[in-house]
Amino acid sequence: MDSDFGIPRELSDLQKLRSLYQPEVPPCLQVSPTPSLSPCLAHQSFSSMFLKQRLTYLNELDLYLYAWDLCILQGTTVRVEFGDTTTCADPADVHAISRAFPHTYGQPLAHFLRATAKVPDAQIITDHPDVRVGILFCGRQSPGGHNVVWGLQHALKIHNPKSKLLGFLGGSEGLFAQKTLEITDEILETYKNQGGYDLLGRTKDQIRTTEQVKAALNACKDLKLDALVIIGGVTSNTDAAQLAETFAEAKCQTKVVGVPVTLNGDLKNQFVETNVGFDTICKVNSQLISNVCTDALSAEKYYYFIRLMGRKASHVALECTLQSHPNMVILGEEVAASKFTLFDLTKKICDAVQARAEQDKNHGVILLPEGLIESIPEVYALLKEIHSLLKQGVAPDSISSQLSPWASALLEFLPPFIKRELLLHPESDDSAQLSQIETEKLLAHLVEAEMNRRQKEGTYKGKKFNAICHFFGYQARGSLPSKFDCDYAYVLGHICYHILAAGLNGYMATISNLKSPSNKWRCGAAPITAMMTVKHWAQSPGASSIGKPAIHPATVDLKGKAYELLRVNAGKFLMEDLYRNPGPLQFEGPGADSKAVSLCVEDQDYMGRIKKLQEYLDKVRNIVKPGCSQDVLKAALSVMSSVTEVLSVMSSTSSNGLTTL
Amino acid sequence: MDSDFGIPRELSDLQKLRSLYQPEVPPCLQVSPTPSLSPCLAHQSFSSMFLKQRLTYLNELDLYLYAWDLCILQGTTVRVEFGDTTTCADPADVHAISRAFPHTYGQPLAHFLRATAKVPDAQIITDHPDVRVGILFCGRQSPGGHNVVWGLQHALKIHNPKSKLLGFLGGSEGLFAQKTLEITDEILETYKNQGGYDLLGRTKDQIRTTEQVKAALNACKDLKLDALVIIGGVTSNTDAAQLAETFAEAKCQTKVVGVPVTLNGDLKNQFVETNVGFDTICKVNSQLISNVCTDALSAEKYYYFIRLMGRKASHVALECTLQSHPNMVILGEEVAASKFTLFDLTKKICDAVQARAEQDKNHGVILLPEGLIESIPEVYALLKEIHSLLKQGVAPDSISSQLSPWASALLEFLPPFIKRELLLHPESDDSAQLSQIETEKLLAHLVEAEMNRRQKEGTYKGKKFNAICHFFGYQARGSLPSKFDCDYAYVLGHICYHILAAGLNGYMATISNLKSPSNKWRCGAAPITAMMTVKHWAQSPGASSIGKPAIHPATVDLKGKAYELLRVNAGKFLMEDLYRNPGPLQFEGPGADSKAVSLCVEDQDYMGRIKKLQEYLDKVRNIVKPGCSQDVLKAALSVMSSVTEVLSVMSSTSSNGLTTL
């Protein structure tokens, strides 16, 4: 714990240049209407100086200064427009969630507005007392995380230079132990736009047990925090919502704010389009995958099986496929949906190898998400049996004998290395230790055996099948963040302050319209409870149990546009070697401003549409005011009646397109 | 074999930009004295046009054009200065090498000179008939290889637009089968400054058997080649020397030229400072290592064991350590020199883990070269026994029972995965399949067992030891080449033409003074035989056998400056986490022009010194001419006598600092 967090360090030339990069904040958060004016200037308290000057001289320059002065004063204003109260994606879950979160469920959406926006109901916050805010990294490091801290620190200082930002050292453990580091400009110096979480570190990724929650509450009370900002993925943001509820119940003044930062890209829902770190991870991995594709094409004798980090969902694998065009990708979601067995998967790959060999192609690149292994039905069932025995304290060595006959048979059929890996203790979220299970080697092993069989049999006539396996995991996680992730994280940090200024509790900072340039980004906040779902398990026929409300990792939407793009190209990718090489992550020039393909093809902007709908409803209300003609009223009634009927039917079937594992 | 080699392909934006990059050639190869003039222009035959213009007008502009015209005419001149005849590094090997290479041993060094150089003996070649040149990629792909082809094609066309460059498809197999692709500007379009060998492909890496050599000879005769350029590492360049000798013997007109291209960086000797690809590989790997270091520092709970590709020698591991400052690196050369056993290595790492834990550091990054496994004495002996049994046709399953008792005991002591990997068939150069042997997992396994033992015993009090293993191999090999590799390869391609124009056979293209900017590079050629050594094995007391002369991979010089730099910093790197992050490979801005640390710290420039020595000798000869005073003559005799005595003693002890495995 007593590491050298936050110490200044020697940066390489490239890191130095990156540390000088200043992300822009969108107009709705800008402190001055001149976007070219560096926000660094604005946070010094010039206002009073200008006021004095104004009294002394009254000339043109002075008038200009006066105007600018006003702008700055206006700039420190936070303007928030509240939308309708929120529900959650599946109407069936409303009861469970609202009961679990009586204080924080059903709060309205919040939109932050630019100074020039004309919204009559907007709440205008001009009073910015000095505040104390705590911030911590939860869960796995994701490139860009440091910029959330920077953005928040900057926003705090603009609005009141006396405000303090305390970073908790070593993640949740630092929170429980109240170990803090005050975040200053000097400390941030060598961490701006840099990867990793080494400014503050991180340890355990959960704040869940009664003891942990109590320790967190005590920390916030003892340190007199006005807000606690939690940077993390699905688990950490679920914890943030729980803390917010507990704090509200305990009448603790600390507001809890969540920030969607996870390289897995699986904190995705109506309000959150992508996560900080996902863009970088996909770019770094795509570079490596492309390099391997080039290698395949040069050597023409290997099949490369590459497993990608990303937990249960296959977002990273899908995005990397769309960026680098390898021959094949097997998404966990497809496998789960089609109930593909190990045997089916092996056959699918072998058939592809054989088809390519018939075109004299004896090389290829196949991507596998690390979550794939849990998506294979029989392996999933085996893992469930193993984990249940491990929880009962059965030693790994004795597990095989206590498994059900079929599970034991499957385990014994598998090669020794994978057996050992499947017997590892599960993670804190009950999933298998996905980063440790070498699915790529298992499949390469099975495919090789089958290809050798086919070759002997004479059905396969290509070159001897040769596989090379890779796991692209930890080497991408600490990367310098891409420009997109730098910007996204920095702006989210700013939003955290706006959420706090608006007095909101249990919200996540959100930006929509991310595929557009950052000056078109829409900034807001959504209650975390609105992103939750409840798992229902059929225990036995007739009986079912439900889990705790939580944000569940969003899986790849098999009806979405990104998957569609893959599907229509899969055949060409498989046979034609249309390998694409985006090259190493660049910070200037071509590619530096590119964004994730899956972000750009999806037609998201949920927040924009919610606002648009509100405008329509307001218009109807304005047109059909008492006094309007009977015809207009009748038309309105008729149309609105059919609209509500259609929507009721759609909502009750809960066909929301959002699937969870 | 019938793949789509050389087809145009879709490039990403970054690749497109890279394809427009035009490396500069140093003054000694330039076709025009104006370095800013694009060489692309010069190769169009403007000369005759200018001559006509000159006759028409006689004004100032015309005079300028006339001068320029002359420059271009002069530019197509190749000026070569021959140095002394060469020997080889170890005087003891002279006999064996000169006997094996009667036609190609002992040829002089060649230096290519700029047009303005005043060297009276320089040979000036102004006649450039159209020639036919074949080129092929041999052995593993290395970033930058394509630029050798481009540089050569460009040089050919400048000197005679009718010359033809034929690429052999699929490496040596394409050579034997006479499968060629004519390299044109159009074909090169999408391959300039791009990674991989997919322009032509490559297959087997040897041209060695009588049958293969004969097929190569027939191909060169049938295709009427004036030269054959072989792009590759130590093995391929040894083959090139053998081909040159055979061709000379057979009075075949084809001259053979070698180009030092190997990511391993182990084709290093007096004449060759570094290899094409090494710079890129080290930069790509250093990026990934730095990312892992950042990860280690953020998570603070893992030890990362990273194995690096690079064959027997540890150049890549050393360079990456100097670029990214991980906590520890274990060079094969150190292990071989100190005769460290597996037990010693485990202890060394465990002691380091323990020392770090005492400073509350429970994380770290350890690099291992893939060649390490062969450097561990007992493992090397075991591998020798296994390979000898495999050669006798013993099936892998039955090998353990036929090993000597100690070897069998060692094999059975090792974990199953490594056992399987050690039993793989050796490579064509008799070394183990280094890329397949997971040394990082073996060491992580042994260290974990020992740390657990120490923890139980109470001597280790840190956190539970957790290892994560990575192999950084194939994902770097296909990378876009760095600027340095683009330049180096392109200029080497140009030199190939100069070698051919000078009528040299069995030479390697060389550039010295590489650490300086490219306009200071010295271009030349050295006979490949001068880089050879002969292995001596003590079979039994009294009897010894010698191997064939060959270029052997140069190992890391434990007396060299690069290793010295590591040694003085190793303690700090181990304890202080001075991780350095050079960031992803950039093509513009900071870091884009950086060169390998090991290249820059070494005080090489052998070719420059050879020339300097020649100058001294010439000066002495000029000063002490017949007619000089008796005193001057006596002084010269006395000094030269002691110089020759010292050098004779030094040469006979063959302390040449160049060690081979």
CSV table of N, CA and C in Angstrom, one decimal, chain A residues 2-5 12-15 17 141 195-198 201-202 284 287-288 291-292 294-295 297-302 304 360-361 417 420 436 438 441 468 470-480 579-587 590-591, chain B residues 1-5 12-15 17 141 195-198 201-202 284 287-288 291-292 294-295 297-302 304 360-361 417 420 436 438 441 468 470-480 580-587 590-591:
chain,number,residue,atom,x,y,z
A,2,ASP,N,2.0,1.2,0.7
A,2,ASP,CA,2.8,2.5,0.8
A,2,ASP,C,3.6,2.7,-0.4
A,3,SER,N,3.0,2.6,-1.6
A,3,SER,CA,3.9,2.8,-2.8
A,3,SER,C,4.0,4.3,-3.1
A,4,ASP,N,4.7,4.5,-4.1
A,4,ASP,CA,5.0,5.9,-4.5
A,4,ASP,C,4.0,6.4,-5.4
A,5,PHE,N,2.7,6.4,-5.0
A,5,PHE,CA,1.6,6.9,-5.8
A,5,PHE,C,1.8,8.4,-6.0
A,12,SER,N,9.1,9.8,-21.1
A,12,SER,CA,9.8,9.8,-22.4
A,12,SER,C,9.3,11.0,-23.3
A,13,ASP,N,10.0,11.2,-24.4
A,13,ASP,CA,9.7,12.4,-25.2
A,13,ASP,C,8.2,12.4,-25.6
A,14,LEU,N,7.8,11.2,-26.0
A,14,LEU,CA,6.4,11.1,-26.5
A,14,LEU,C,5.4,11.3,-25.4
A,15,GLN,N,5.8,10.8,-24.2
A,15,GLN,CA,4.9,11.0,-23.1
A,15,GLN,C,4.8,12.5,-22.7
A,17,LEU,N,5.2,15.0,-24.7
A,17,LEU,CA,4.3,15.7,-25.7
A,17,LEU,C,2.9,15.4,-25.3
A,141,GLN,N,-7.5,-1.5,-14.5
A,141,GLN,CA,-7.1,-0.2,-15.1
A,141,GLN,C,-7.5,-0.2,-16.6
A,195,GLY,N,-1.4,6.5,-19.5
A,195,GLY,CA,-2.1,5.3,-19.3
A,195,GLY,C,-2.0,4.9,-17.8
A,196,GLY,N,-2.6,3.7,-17.5
A,196,GLY,CA,-2.5,3.1,-16.2
A,196,GLY,C,-3.3,3.8,-15.1
A,197,TYR,N,-3.3,3.3,-13.9
A,197,TYR,CA,-3.9,3.9,-12.8
A,197,TYR,C,-2.9,4.2,-11.7
A,198,ASP,N,-1.7,4.4,-12.1
A,198,ASP,CA,-0.6,4.5,-11.1
A,198,ASP,C,-0.5,5.8,-10.4
A,201,GLY,N,-3.4,4.1,-8.0
A,201,GLY,CA,-3.4,2.7,-7.8
A,201,GLY,C,-4.8,2.2,-7.6
A,202,ARG,N,-4.9,0.9,-7.5
A,202,ARG,CA,-6.2,0.3,-7.3
A,202,ARG,C,-6.0,-1.1,-6.7
A,284,VAL,N,-4.9,-0.7,-29.9
A,284,VAL,CA,-3.7,-1.4,-29.6
A,284,VAL,C,-3.8,-2.8,-30.0
A,287,GLN,N,-3.8,-3.2,-33.8
A,287,GLN,CA,-2.4,-3.1,-34.4
A,287,GLN,C,-1.7,-4.4,-34.3
A,288,LEU,N,-1.8,-5.1,-33.2
A,288,LEU,CA,-1.1,-6.4,-33.0
A,288,LEU,C,-1.7,-7.4,-33.9
A,291,ASN,N,-0.6,-6.9,-37.4
A,291,ASN,CA,0.8,-7.4,-37.5
A,291,ASN,C,0.8,-8.9,-37.7
A,292,VAL,N,0.0,-9.6,-36.9
A,292,VAL,CA,-0.1,-11.1,-37.1
A,292,VAL,C,-0.6,-11.4,-38.4
A,294,THR,N,-0.3,-9.8,-41.2
A,294,THR,CA,0.8,-9.6,-42.1
A,294,THR,C,1.8,-10.7,-42.0
A,295,ASP,N,2.0,-11.2,-40.8
A,295,ASP,CA,2.9,-12.3,-40.6
A,295,ASP,C,2.3,-13.6,-41.3
A,297,LEU,N,0.4,-13.8,-43.8
A,297,LEU,CA,0.4,-13.6,-45.2
A,297,LEU,C,1.8,-13.8,-45.8
A,298,SER,N,2.8,-13.5,-44.9
A,298,SER,CA,4.2,-13.6,-45.4
A,298,SER,C,4.7,-15.0,-45.2
A,299,ALA,N,4.4,-15.6,-44.1
A,299,ALA,CA,4.9,-17.0,-43.9
A,299,ALA,C,4.1,-18.0,-44.5
A,300,GLU,N,2.8,-17.8,-44.6
A,300,GLU,CA,1.8,-18.7,-45.3
A,300,GLU,C,1.9,-20.1,-44.8
A,301,LYS,N,2.1,-20.3,-43.5
A,301,LYS,CA,2.1,-21.7,-43.0
A,301,LYS,C,1.5,-21.8,-41.6
A,302,TYR,N,1.0,-20.7,-41.0
A,302,TYR,CA,0.5,-20.8,-39.7
A,302,TYR,C,-1.0,-20.4,-39.6
A,304,TYR,N,-3.1,-18.6,-36.7
A,304,TYR,CA,-2.9,-17.9,-35.4
A,304,TYR,C,-4.2,-17.8,-34.7
A,360,ASP,N,-5.6,-23.0,-51.8
A,360,ASP,CA,-4.1,-22.9,-51.6
A,360,ASP,C,-3.7,-21.9,-50.5
A,361,LYS,N,-4.6,-21.7,-49.6
A,361,LYS,CA,-4.3,-20.8,-48.5
A,361,LYS,C,-4.1,-21.7,-47.2
A,417,PHE,N,-3.5,-28.9,-19.5
A,417,PHE,CA,-3.3,-27.5,-19.2
A,417,PHE,C,-4.7,-26.8,-19.0
A,420,ARG,N,-6.4,-27.8,-15.6
A,420,ARG,CA,-5.8,-27.1,-14.4
A,420,ARG,C,-6.4,-25.6,-14.4
A,436,GLN,N,-7.1,-16.4,-17.4
A,436,GLN,CA,-6.2,-17.5,-17.2
A,436,GLN,C,-6.5,-18.7,-18.0
A,438,GLU,N,-6.8,-20.7,-21.2
A,438,GLU,CA,-6.3,-20.6,-22.6
A,438,GLU,C,-7.2,-21.3,-23.6
A,441,LYS,N,-5.6,-22.1,-26.9
A,441,LYS,CA,-4.8,-23.3,-27.0
A,441,LYS,C,-5.7,-24.6,-27.1
A,468,ILE,N,-0.4,-21.3,-34.0
A,468,ILE,CA,0.4,-20.5,-33.1
A,468,ILE,C,-0.7,-19.7,-32.2
A,470,HIS,N,-1.8,-16.9,-29.2
A,470,HIS,CA,-1.5,-15.7,-28.5
A,470,HIS,C,-2.6,-15.2,-27.6
A,471,PHE,N,-2.3,-14.6,-26.5
A,471,PHE,CA,-3.3,-13.9,-25.7
A,471,PHE,C,-2.9,-12.4,-25.6
A,472,PHE,N,-3.8,-11.6,-26.1
A,472,PHE,CA,-3.5,-10.2,-26.1
A,472,PHE,C,-4.3,-9.6,-24.9
A,473,GLY,N,-3.7,-9.4,-23.8
A,473,GLY,CA,-4.4,-9.0,-22.6
A,473,GLY,C,-3.7,-7.8,-21.9
A,474,TYR,N,-2.9,-8.2,-21.0
A,474,TYR,CA,-2.3,-7.1,-20.1
A,474,TYR,C,-1.5,-6.1,-20.9
A,475,GLN,N,-0.9,-6.5,-22.1
A,475,GLN,CA,0.0,-5.6,-22.8
A,475,GLN,C,-0.8,-4.4,-23.4
A,476,ALA,N,-2.1,-4.4,-23.5
A,476,ALA,CA,-2.8,-3.3,-24.0
A,476,ALA,C,-3.4,-2.4,-22.9
A,477,ARG,N,-3.6,-3.0,-21.8
A,477,ARG,CA,-4.3,-2.3,-20.7
A,477,ARG,C,-3.5,-1.0,-20.2
A,478,GLY,N,-2.2,-1.1,-20.2
A,478,GLY,CA,-1.4,0.1,-19.7
A,478,GLY,C,-1.0,1.1,-20.8
A,479,SER,N,-1.6,1.0,-21.9
A,479,SER,CA,-1.2,1.8,-23.1
A,479,SER,C,-1.5,3.3,-22.8
A,480,LEU,N,-0.7,4.1,-23.5
A,480,LEU,CA,-1.1,5.6,-23.6
A,480,LEU,C,-2.5,5.6,-24.2
A,579,TYR,N,-7.1,-8.4,-45.0
A,579,TYR,CA,-6.5,-7.8,-43.8
A,579,TYR,C,-6.3,-6.3,-43.9
A,580,ARG,N,-6.6,-5.6,-42.8
A,580,ARG,CA,-6.5,-4.2,-42.8
A,580,ARG,C,-5.6,-3.8,-41.7
A,581,ASN,N,-4.6,-2.9,-41.9
A,581,ASN,CA,-3.7,-2.6,-40.9
A,581,ASN,C,-3.7,-1.1,-40.5
A,582,PRO,N,-4.5,-0.9,-39.4
A,582,PRO,CA,-4.6,0.5,-39.0
A,582,PRO,C,-3.2,1.1,-38.4
A,583,GLY,N,-2.3,0.2,-38.2
A,583,GLY,CA,-1.0,0.6,-37.7
A,583,GLY,C,-1.0,1.0,-36.2
A,584,PRO,N,0.2,1.3,-35.7
A,584,PRO,CA,0.3,1.6,-34.3
A,584,PRO,C,-0.5,2.9,-33.9
A,585,LEU,N,-1.0,2.9,-32.7
A,585,LEU,CA,-1.7,4.1,-32.2
A,585,LEU,C,-0.9,5.4,-32.5
A,586,GLN,N,-1.6,6.3,-33.2
A,586,GLN,CA,-0.9,7.6,-33.5
A,586,GLN,C,-1.6,8.7,-32.8
A,587,PHE,N,-0.9,9.8,-32.5
A,587,PHE,CA,-1.5,10.9,-31.8
A,587,PHE,C,-1.7,12.2,-32.8
A,590,PRO,N,-3.1,10.8,-39.9
A,590,PRO,CA,-4.2,9.9,-40.2
A,590,PRO,C,-4.4,8.9,-39.1
A,591,GLY,N,-5.6,8.7,-38.8
A,591,GLY,CA,-5.9,7.6,-37.8
A,591,GLY,C,-6.0,8.2,-36.4
B,1,MET,N,1.4,-22.0,-52.8
B,1,MET,CA,2.3,-21.2,-53.6
B,1,MET,C,1.6,-20.2,-54.5
B,2,ASP,N,0.5,-20.5,-55.0
B,2,ASP,CA,-0.2,-19.6,-55.9
B,2,ASP,C,-1.0,-18.5,-55.2
B,3,SER,N,-0.3,-17.9,-54.3
B,3,SER,CA,-1.1,-16.9,-53.5
B,3,SER,C,-1.0,-15.6,-54.3
B,4,ASP,N,-1.7,-14.6,-53.7
B,4,ASP,CA,-1.8,-13.3,-54.4
B,4,ASP,C,-0.7,-12.4,-54.1
B,5,PHE,N,0.5,-12.9,-54.4
B,5,PHE,CA,1.7,-12.0,-54.0
B,5,PHE,C,1.7,-10.8,-54.9
B,12,SER,N,-4.8,1.2,-45.1
B,12,SER,CA,-5.4,2.2,-44.1
B,12,SER,C,-4.8,3.5,-44.3
B,13,ASP,N,-5.4,4.6,-43.7
B,13,ASP,CA,-5.0,5.9,-43.9
B,13,ASP,C,-3.5,6.1,-43.5
B,14,LEU,N,-3.2,5.4,-42.4
B,14,LEU,CA,-1.8,5.5,-41.9
B,14,LEU,C,-0.8,4.8,-42.8
B,15,GLN,N,-1.3,3.7,-43.3
B,15,GLN,CA,-0.4,3.0,-44.3
B,15,GLN,C,-0.2,3.8,-45.5
B,17,LEU,N,-0.2,7.0,-45.8
B,17,LEU,CA,0.7,8.1,-45.5
B,17,LEU,C,2.1,7.5,-45.5
B,141,GLN,N,10.3,-13.2,-41.6
B,141,GLN,CA,10.0,-11.8,-42.1
B,141,GLN,C,10.5,-10.8,-41.0
B,195,GLY,N,5.2,-3.3,-43.6
B,195,GLY,CA,5.8,-4.5,-42.9
B,195,GLY,C,5.6,-5.8,-43.7
B,196,GLY,N,6.1,-6.9,-43.1
B,196,GLY,CA,5.9,-8.2,-43.7
B,196,GLY,C,6.7,-8.5,-44.9
B,197,TYR,N,6.5,-9.7,-45.4
B,197,TYR,CA,7.2,-10.1,-46.7
B,197,TYR,C,6.2,-10.5,-47.7
B,198,ASP,N,5.0,-9.9,-47.6
B,198,ASP,CA,3.9,-10.4,-48.4
B,198,ASP,C,3.9,-9.9,-49.9
B,201,GLY,N,6.4,-13.1,-50.4
B,201,GLY,CA,6.3,-14.3,-49.5
B,201,GLY,C,7.7,-14.9,-49.3
B,202,ARG,N,7.7,-15.9,-48.5
B,202,ARG,CA,8.9,-16.6,-48.2
B,202,ARG,C,8.5,-18.0,-47.7
B,284,VAL,N,8.4,-1.9,-31.0
B,284,VAL,CA,7.1,-2.5,-30.8
B,284,VAL,C,7.0,-3.3,-29.5
B,287,GLN,N,7.2,-0.9,-26.4
B,287,GLN,CA,5.8,-0.3,-26.2
B,287,GLN,C,5.0,-1.3,-25.3
B,288,LEU,N,5.0,-2.6,-25.7
B,288,LEU,CA,4.1,-3.5,-25.0
B,288,LEU,C,4.7,-3.8,-23.6
B,291,ASN,N,3.7,-0.9,-21.4
B,291,ASN,CA,2.3,-1.0,-21.1
B,291,ASN,C,2.2,-2.0,-19.9
B,292,VAL,N,2.9,-3.1,-19.9
B,292,VAL,CA,2.8,-4.1,-18.9
B,292,VAL,C,3.4,-3.5,-17.6
B,294,THR,N,3.3,-0.4,-16.7
B,294,THR,CA,2.3,0.5,-16.2
B,294,THR,C,1.2,-0.3,-15.5
B,295,ASP,N,0.9,-1.4,-16.1
B,295,ASP,CA,-0.1,-2.3,-15.5
B,295,ASP,C,0.3,-2.8,-14.2
B,297,LEU,N,2.4,-1.4,-12.1
B,297,LEU,CA,2.4,-0.3,-11.2
B,297,LEU,C,1.0,0.1,-10.7
B,298,SER,N,0.0,-0.2,-11.6
B,298,SER,CA,-1.4,0.2,-11.3
B,298,SER,C,-2.0,-0.9,-10.4
B,299,ALA,N,-1.8,-2.2,-10.8
B,299,ALA,CA,-2.5,-3.3,-10.1
B,299,ALA,C,-1.7,-3.7,-8.8
B,300,GLU,N,-0.4,-3.5,-8.9
B,300,GLU,CA,0.5,-3.8,-7.7
B,300,GLU,C,0.3,-5.2,-7.2
B,301,LYS,N,0.0,-6.2,-8.0
B,301,LYS,CA,-0.1,-7.6,-7.4
B,301,LYS,C,0.4,-8.7,-8.3
B,302,TYR,N,1.0,-8.3,-9.5
B,302,TYR,CA,1.4,-9.4,-10.4
B,302,TYR,C,2.9,-9.2,-10.7
B,304,TYR,N,5.0,-10.1,-13.9
B,304,TYR,CA,4.9,-10.5,-15.3
B,304,TYR,C,6.2,-11.1,-15.9
B,360,ASP,N,7.7,-3.3,0.3
B,360,ASP,CA,6.3,-3.2,0.0
B,360,ASP,C,5.9,-3.2,-1.5
B,361,LYS,N,6.8,-3.8,-2.3
B,361,LYS,CA,6.5,-3.9,-3.8
B,361,LYS,C,6.2,-5.3,-4.1
B,417,PHE,N,3.7,-29.4,-19.5
B,417,PHE,CA,3.7,-28.5,-20.7
B,417,PHE,C,5.0,-28.3,-21.3
B,420,ARG,N,6.5,-31.5,-23.0
B,420,ARG,CA,6.0,-31.7,-24.4
B,420,ARG,C,6.7,-30.7,-25.4
B,436,GLN,N,8.5,-22.0,-29.4
B,436,GLN,CA,7.5,-22.8,-28.9
B,436,GLN,C,7.7,-23.2,-27.4
B,438,GLU,N,7.9,-22.5,-23.7
B,438,GLU,CA,7.4,-21.5,-22.8
B,438,GLU,C,8.3,-21.3,-21.5
B,441,LYS,N,6.8,-19.6,-18.6
B,441,LYS,CA,5.9,-20.3,-17.7
B,441,LYS,C,6.7,-21.3,-16.8
B,468,ILE,N,2.0,-13.6,-14.2
B,468,ILE,CA,1.3,-13.6,-15.5
B,468,ILE,C,2.3,-13.7,-16.6
B,470,HIS,N,3.7,-13.9,-20.6
B,470,HIS,CA,3.4,-13.4,-22.0
B,470,HIS,C,4.6,-13.8,-22.9
B,471,PHE,N,4.2,-14.0,-24.1
B,471,PHE,CA,5.3,-14.2,-25.2
B,471,PHE,C,5.0,-13.1,-26.2
B,472,PHE,N,6.0,-12.3,-26.4
B,472,PHE,CA,5.9,-11.2,-27.4
B,472,PHE,C,6.7,-11.7,-28.6
B,473,GLY,N,6.0,-12.3,-29.6
B,473,GLY,CA,6.8,-12.8,-30.7
B,473,GLY,C,6.2,-12.4,-32.0
B,474,TYR,N,5.3,-13.2,-32.5
B,474,TYR,CA,4.8,-12.9,-33.9
B,474,TYR,C,4.1,-11.6,-34.0
B,475,GLN,N,3.6,-11.0,-32.9
B,475,GLN,CA,2.8,-9.8,-33.1
B,475,GLN,C,3.6,-8.6,-33.4
B,476,ALA,N,5.0,-8.7,-33.3
B,476,ALA,CA,5.8,-7.6,-33.6
B,476,ALA,C,6.4,-7.7,-35.0
B,477,ARG,N,6.5,-9.0,-35.5
B,477,ARG,CA,7.2,-9.3,-36.7
B,477,ARG,C,6.6,-8.6,-37.9
B,478,GLY,N,5.3,-8.4,-37.9
B,478,GLY,CA,4.6,-7.9,-39.1
B,478,GLY,C,4.4,-6.4,-39.0
B,479,SER,N,5.0,-5.8,-38.0
B,479,SER,CA,4.7,-4.3,-37.8
B,479,SER,C,5.1,-3.5,-39.0
B,480,LEU,N,4.5,-2.3,-39.1
B,480,LEU,CA,5.0,-1.3,-40.0
B,480,LEU,C,6.4,-0.9,-39.5
B,580,ARG,N,10.1,3.1,-18.1
B,580,ARG,CA,10.2,4.2,-19.1
B,580,ARG,C,9.2,3.7,-20.2
B,581,ASN,N,8.4,4.6,-20.6
B,581,ASN,CA,7.4,4.3,-21.7
B,581,ASN,C,7.6,5.1,-23.0
B,582,PRO,N,8.3,4.5,-23.9
B,582,PRO,CA,8.6,5.2,-25.2
B,582,PRO,C,7.3,5.4,-26.0
B,583,GLY,N,6.2,4.6,-25.6
B,583,GLY,CA,4.9,4.8,-26.3
B,583,GLY,C,4.9,4.0,-27.6
B,584,PRO,N,3.7,4.0,-28.3
B,584,PRO,CA,3.6,3.3,-29.5
B,584,PRO,C,4.5,3.9,-30.6
B,585,LEU,N,4.9,3.1,-31.5
B,585,LEU,CA,5.8,3.5,-32.7
B,585,LEU,C,5.2,4.7,-33.4
B,586,GLN,N,5.9,5.8,-33.4
B,586,GLN,CA,5.4,7.0,-34.1
B,586,GLN,C,6.2,7.2,-35.4
B,587,PHE,N,5.6,7.9,-36.3
B,587,PHE,CA,6.3,8.2,-37.6
B,587,PHE,C,6.6,9.7,-37.7
B,590,PRO,N,8.1,13.5,-31.5
B,590,PRO,CA,9.1,12.9,-30.6
B,590,PRO,C,9.2,11.4,-30.7
B,591,GLY,N,10.4,10.9,-30.8
B,591,GLY,CA,10.6,9.4,-30.8
B,591,GLY,C,10.6,8.8,-32.2
